[in-house]
Coordinates of C-alpha atoms and ligand atoms in Angstrom, one line a residue:
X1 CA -54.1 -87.5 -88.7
X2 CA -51.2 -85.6 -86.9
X3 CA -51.9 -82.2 -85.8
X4 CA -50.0 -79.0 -87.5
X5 CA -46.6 -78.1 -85.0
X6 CA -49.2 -74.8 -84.5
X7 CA -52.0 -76.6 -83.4
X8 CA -50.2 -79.3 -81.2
X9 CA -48.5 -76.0 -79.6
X10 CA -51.7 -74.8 -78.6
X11 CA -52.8 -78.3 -77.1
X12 CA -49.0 -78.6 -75.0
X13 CA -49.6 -75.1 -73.6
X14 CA -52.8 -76.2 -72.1
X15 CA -52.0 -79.5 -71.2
X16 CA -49.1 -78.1 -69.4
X17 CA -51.2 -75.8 -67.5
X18 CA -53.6 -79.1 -66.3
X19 CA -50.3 -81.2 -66.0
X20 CA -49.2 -78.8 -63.3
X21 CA -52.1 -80.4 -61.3
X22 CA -53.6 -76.3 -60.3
X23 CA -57.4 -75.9 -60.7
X24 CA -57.9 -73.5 -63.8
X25 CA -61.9 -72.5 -63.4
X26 CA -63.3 -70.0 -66.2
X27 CA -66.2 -67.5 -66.5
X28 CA -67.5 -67.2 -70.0
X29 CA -70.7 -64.8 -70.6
X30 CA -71.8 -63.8 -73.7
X31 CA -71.8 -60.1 -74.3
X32 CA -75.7 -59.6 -75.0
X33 CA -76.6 -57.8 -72.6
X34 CA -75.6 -56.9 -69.0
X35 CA -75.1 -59.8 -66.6
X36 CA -78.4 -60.4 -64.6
X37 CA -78.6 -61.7 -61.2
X38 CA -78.6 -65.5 -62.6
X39 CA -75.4 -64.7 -64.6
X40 CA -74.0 -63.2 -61.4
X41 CA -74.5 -66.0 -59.3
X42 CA -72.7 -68.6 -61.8
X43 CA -70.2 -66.1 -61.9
X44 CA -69.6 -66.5 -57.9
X45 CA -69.9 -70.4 -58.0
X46 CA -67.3 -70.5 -60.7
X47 CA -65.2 -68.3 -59.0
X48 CA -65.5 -69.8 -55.4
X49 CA -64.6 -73.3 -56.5
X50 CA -61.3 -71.9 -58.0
X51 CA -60.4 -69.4 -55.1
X52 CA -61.4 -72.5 -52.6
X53 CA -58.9 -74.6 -54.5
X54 CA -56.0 -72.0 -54.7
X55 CA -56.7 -72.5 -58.6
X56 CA -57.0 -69.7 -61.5
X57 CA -60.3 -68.2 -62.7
X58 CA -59.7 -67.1 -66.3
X59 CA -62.5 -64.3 -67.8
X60 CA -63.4 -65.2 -71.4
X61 CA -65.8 -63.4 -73.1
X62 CA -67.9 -65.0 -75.6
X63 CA -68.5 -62.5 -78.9
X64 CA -68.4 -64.5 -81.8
X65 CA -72.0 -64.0 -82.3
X66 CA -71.5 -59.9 -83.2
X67 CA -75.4 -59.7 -83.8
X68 CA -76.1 -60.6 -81.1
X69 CA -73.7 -58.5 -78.9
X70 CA -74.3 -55.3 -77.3
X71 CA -72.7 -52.4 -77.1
X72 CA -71.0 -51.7 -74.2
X73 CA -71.6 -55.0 -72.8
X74 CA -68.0 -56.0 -72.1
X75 CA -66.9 -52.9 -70.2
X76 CA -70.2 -53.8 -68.0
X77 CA -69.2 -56.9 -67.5
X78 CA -66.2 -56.4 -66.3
X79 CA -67.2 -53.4 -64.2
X80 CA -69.7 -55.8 -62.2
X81 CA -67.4 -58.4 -61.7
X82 CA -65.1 -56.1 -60.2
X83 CA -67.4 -54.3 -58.2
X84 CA -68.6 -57.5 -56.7
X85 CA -64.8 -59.0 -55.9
X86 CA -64.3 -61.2 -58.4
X87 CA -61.4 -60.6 -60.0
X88 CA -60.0 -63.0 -62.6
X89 CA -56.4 -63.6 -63.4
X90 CA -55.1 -62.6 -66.8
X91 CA -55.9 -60.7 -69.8
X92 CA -59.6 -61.0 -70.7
X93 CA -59.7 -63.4 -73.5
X94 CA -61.8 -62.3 -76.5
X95 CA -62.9 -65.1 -78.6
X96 CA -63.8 -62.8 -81.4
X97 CA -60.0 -62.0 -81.5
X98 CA -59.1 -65.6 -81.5
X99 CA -61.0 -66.5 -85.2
X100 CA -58.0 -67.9 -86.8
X101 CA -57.6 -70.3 -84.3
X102 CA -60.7 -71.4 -84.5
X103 CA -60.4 -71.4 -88.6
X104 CA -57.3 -73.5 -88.6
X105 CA -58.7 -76.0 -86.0
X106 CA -62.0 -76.3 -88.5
X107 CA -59.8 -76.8 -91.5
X108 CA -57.6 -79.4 -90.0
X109 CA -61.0 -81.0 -89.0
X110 CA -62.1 -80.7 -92.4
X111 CA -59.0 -82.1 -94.1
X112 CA -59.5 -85.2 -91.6
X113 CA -62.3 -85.9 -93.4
X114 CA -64.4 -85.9 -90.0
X115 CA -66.7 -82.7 -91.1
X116 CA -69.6 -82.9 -94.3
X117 CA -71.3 -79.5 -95.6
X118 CA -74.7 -79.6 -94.4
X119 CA -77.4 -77.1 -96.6
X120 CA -80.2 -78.4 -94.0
X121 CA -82.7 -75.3 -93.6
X122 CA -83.9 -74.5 -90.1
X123 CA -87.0 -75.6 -91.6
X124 CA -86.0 -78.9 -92.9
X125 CA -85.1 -80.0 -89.4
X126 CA -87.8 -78.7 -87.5
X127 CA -89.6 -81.3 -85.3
X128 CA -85.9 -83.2 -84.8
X129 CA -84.7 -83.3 -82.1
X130 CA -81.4 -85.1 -83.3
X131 CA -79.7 -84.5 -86.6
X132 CA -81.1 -87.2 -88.8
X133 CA -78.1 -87.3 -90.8
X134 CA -79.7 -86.3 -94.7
X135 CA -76.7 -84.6 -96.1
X136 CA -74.0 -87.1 -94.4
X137 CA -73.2 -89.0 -97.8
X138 CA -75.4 -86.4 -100.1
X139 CA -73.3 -84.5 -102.5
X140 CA -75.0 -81.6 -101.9
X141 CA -71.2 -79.3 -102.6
X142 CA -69.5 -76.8 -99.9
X143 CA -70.2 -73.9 -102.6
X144 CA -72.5 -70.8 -102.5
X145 CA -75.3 -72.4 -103.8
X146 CA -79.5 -70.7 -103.9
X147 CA -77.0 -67.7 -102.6
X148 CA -76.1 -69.4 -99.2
X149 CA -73.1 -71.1 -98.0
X150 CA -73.7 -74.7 -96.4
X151 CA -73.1 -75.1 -92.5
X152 CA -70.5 -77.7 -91.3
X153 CA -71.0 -80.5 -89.3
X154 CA -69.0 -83.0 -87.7
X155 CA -69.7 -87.0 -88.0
X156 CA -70.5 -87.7 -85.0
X157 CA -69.5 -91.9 -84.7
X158 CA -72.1 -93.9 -82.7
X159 CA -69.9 -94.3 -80.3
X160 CA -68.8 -90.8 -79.5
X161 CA -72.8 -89.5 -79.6
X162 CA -72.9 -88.9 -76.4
X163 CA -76.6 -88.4 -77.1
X164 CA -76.0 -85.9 -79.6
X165 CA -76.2 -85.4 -83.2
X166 CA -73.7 -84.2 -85.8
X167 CA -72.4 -81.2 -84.2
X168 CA -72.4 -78.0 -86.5
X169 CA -69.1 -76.3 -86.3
X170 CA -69.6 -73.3 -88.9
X171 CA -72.6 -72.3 -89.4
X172 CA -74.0 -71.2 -92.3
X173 CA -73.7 -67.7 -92.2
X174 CA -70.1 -68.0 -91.5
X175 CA -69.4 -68.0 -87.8
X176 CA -67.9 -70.4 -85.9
X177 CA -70.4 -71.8 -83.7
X178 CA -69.8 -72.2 -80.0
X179 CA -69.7 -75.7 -79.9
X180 CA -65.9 -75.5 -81.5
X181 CA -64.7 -72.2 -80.1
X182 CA -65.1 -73.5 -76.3
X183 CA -64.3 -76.6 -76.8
X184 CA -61.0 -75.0 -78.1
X185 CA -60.5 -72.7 -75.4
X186 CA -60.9 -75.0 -72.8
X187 CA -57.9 -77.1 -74.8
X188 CA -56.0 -74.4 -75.4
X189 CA -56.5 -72.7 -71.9
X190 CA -55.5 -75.9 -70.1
X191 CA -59.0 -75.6 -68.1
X192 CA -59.6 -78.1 -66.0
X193 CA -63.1 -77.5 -64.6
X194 CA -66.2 -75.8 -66.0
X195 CA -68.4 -74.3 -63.3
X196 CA -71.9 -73.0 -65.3
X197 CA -75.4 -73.1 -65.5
X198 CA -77.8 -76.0 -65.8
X199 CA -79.3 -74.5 -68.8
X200 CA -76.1 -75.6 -70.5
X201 CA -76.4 -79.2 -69.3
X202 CA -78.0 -80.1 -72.8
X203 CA -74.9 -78.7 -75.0
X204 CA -72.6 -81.0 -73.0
X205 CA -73.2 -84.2 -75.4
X206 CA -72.1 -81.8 -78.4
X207 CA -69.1 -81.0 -76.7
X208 CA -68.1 -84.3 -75.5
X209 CA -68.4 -85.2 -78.9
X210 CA -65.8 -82.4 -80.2
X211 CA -63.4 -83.4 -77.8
X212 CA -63.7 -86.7 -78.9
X213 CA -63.0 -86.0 -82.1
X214 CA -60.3 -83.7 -81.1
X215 CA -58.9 -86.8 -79.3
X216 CA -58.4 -84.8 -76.4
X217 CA -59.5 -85.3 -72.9
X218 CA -62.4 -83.0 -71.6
X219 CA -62.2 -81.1 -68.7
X220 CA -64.8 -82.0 -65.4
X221 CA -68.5 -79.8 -65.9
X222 CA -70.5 -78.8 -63.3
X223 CA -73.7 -77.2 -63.6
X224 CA -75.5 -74.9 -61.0
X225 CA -78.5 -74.1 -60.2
X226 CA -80.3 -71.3 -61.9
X227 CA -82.0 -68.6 -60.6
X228 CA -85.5 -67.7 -61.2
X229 CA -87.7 -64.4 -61.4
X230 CA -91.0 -64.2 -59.3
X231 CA -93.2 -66.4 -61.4
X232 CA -90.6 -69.3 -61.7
X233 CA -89.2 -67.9 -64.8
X234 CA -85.2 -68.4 -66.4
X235 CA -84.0 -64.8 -65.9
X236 CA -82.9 -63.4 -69.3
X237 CA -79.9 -60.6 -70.0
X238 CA -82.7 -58.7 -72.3
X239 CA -84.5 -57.8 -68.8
X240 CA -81.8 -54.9 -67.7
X241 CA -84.3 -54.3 -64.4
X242 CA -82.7 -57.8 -63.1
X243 CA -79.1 -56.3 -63.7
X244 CA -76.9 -54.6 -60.9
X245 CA -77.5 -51.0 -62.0
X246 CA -80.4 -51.1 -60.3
X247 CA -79.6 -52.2 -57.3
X248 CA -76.3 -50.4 -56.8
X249 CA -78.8 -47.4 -57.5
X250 CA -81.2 -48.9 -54.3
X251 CA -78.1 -48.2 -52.7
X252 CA -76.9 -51.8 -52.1
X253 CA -73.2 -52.3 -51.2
X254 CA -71.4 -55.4 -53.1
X255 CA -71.7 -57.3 -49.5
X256 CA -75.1 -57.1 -49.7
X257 CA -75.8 -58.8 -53.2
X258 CA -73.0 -61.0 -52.5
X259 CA -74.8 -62.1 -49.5
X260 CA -77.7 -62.5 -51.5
X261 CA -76.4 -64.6 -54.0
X262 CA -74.6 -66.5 -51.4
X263 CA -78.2 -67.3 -49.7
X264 CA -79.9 -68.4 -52.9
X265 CA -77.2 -71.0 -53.2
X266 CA -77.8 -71.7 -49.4
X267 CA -74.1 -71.2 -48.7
X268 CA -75.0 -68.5 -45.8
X269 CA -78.5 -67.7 -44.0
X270 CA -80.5 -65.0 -45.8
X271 CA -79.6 -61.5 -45.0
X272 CA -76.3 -62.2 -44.3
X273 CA -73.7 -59.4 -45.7
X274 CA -70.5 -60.3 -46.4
X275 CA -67.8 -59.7 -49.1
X276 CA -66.4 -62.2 -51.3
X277 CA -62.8 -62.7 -50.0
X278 CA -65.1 -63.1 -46.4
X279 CA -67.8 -65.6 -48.1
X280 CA -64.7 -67.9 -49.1
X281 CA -63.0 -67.6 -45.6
X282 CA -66.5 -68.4 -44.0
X283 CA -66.9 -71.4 -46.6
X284 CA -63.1 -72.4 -45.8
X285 CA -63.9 -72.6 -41.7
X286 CA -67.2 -74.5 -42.4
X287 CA -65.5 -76.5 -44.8
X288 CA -68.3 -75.8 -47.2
X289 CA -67.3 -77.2 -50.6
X290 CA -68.8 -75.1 -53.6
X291 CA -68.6 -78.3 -56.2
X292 CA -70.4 -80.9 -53.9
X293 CA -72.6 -78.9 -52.1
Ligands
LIG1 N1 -71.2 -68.0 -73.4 C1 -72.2 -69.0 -73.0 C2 -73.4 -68.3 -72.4 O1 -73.2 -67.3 -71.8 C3 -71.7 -69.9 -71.9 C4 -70.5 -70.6 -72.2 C5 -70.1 -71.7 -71.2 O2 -70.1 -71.4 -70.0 O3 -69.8 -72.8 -71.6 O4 -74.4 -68.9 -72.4

């Protein structure tokens, strides 16, 4: 089914931004907390590979999820970005002030016929670790029904799995899930590369498959390492003490935790202070490559 002249609009813009053959690299945290020293270091990855390769780095902050954002949390974000030296190009994107788009691409999904209404209870699916498919053919109705709304999913073909099940794109209570807001940034952004962390290796397959059903190529993914507390553990935004506040109150200088960040990825020898537009000259005379290193 053709696209809407809106929604093919959306698609030329971006694919004249990767037709131009320019790296275009973004940074997309979620705004639940403040960015911890994990977040951070993803951050400077995903910046480095675009500033290496004379690309863009585009900030896009992830707030569809309002529960689950906190106040203040954007202004913080971009405060620590800044302070650190990595500065992005562009206005900030906001996905929570790109809903409609995200609407219009789910309806157009839906009126392809590629989406069912799912009314699958968390519980229902516990202990599954892919989608088993119940309400696939079930005429179970899209309607309010025992007072909730069903969730939608895409039908995933066999072919386009990936490894994953049928993605939900709405969920039921009404947001858009991730899955289809990134999948249509990246598209709509013309990104070509995604720089994150490993922890998001395992929503790649759910993506793939999105962009599959968009018919649209995906951009490359990278995944970095993470960094780990004391005891081996996934850092987590909740745990403000793992923030910068803290250190810029230790009196630490932006060189310092840069260098810091640079050591953990082994780019530079520990307790090396440098700035960012320094760590990316270094990397460019040792011919240090961010993305195969
Ligand atoms: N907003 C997501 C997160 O912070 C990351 C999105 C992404 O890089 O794909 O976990």
């Amino acid at each position: 089914m053709q696209f809407p002249d809106h929604l093919q609009r959306h698609l030329e813009r971006g694919a004249s931004f990767r037709d131009a053959g320019r790296y275009r690299g973004r940074f997309a945290p979620s705004p639940t907390g403040v960015l911890h020293l994990g977040n951070l270091q993803t951050a400077l990855l995903s910046w480095l590979a675009a500033r290496q390769l004379g690309g863009d780095w585009l900030l896009r902050i992830d707030d569809l999820d309002t529960p689950r954002n906190r106040s203040g949390a954007i202004e913080a974000i971009q405060m620590d970005l800044t302070w650190l030296g990595l500065n992005w190009d562009g206005p900030v994107i906001l996905q929570s002030q790109r809903r409609g788009i995200y609407a219009s691409w789910l309806s157009w999904l839906r009126r392809s016929g590629k989406l069912f209404a799912c009314r699958c209870s968390r519980r229902e699916l516990t202990g599954q670790p892919i989608y088993p498919g119940t309400c696939r053919r079930a005429e179970r109705g899209w309607g309010w029904k025992q007072k909730r709304l069903p969730s939608w999913r895409l039908q995933v073909p066999a072919a386009d799995r990936f490894g994953s099940g049928d993605v939900v794109l709405r969920r039921a209570d009404g947001f858009i899930a991730y899955q289809l807001a990134t999948v249509v940034d990246e598209l709509c952004f013309g990104i070509t590369d995604v720089v994150r962390g490993e922890d998001l290796r395992e929503a790649l397959p759910a993506q793939c498959s999105v962009f599959a059903a968009l018919e649209q190529p995906p951009p490359r993914f990278h995944h970095g390492p993470l960094l780990c507390d004391g005891h081996g553990m996934k850092l987590s935004k909740r745990d403000g003490s793992s923030g910068l506040e803290l250190l810029r109150h230790q009196g630490l200088s932006p060189a310092a935790v840069i260098g810091q960040l640079a050591a953990a990825l082994r780019l530079v020898d520990p307790g090396d202070e440098l700035t960012a537009q320094e760590l990316l000259i270094h990397m460019d005379q040792e011919s240090i490559s961010v993305l195969h290193s």
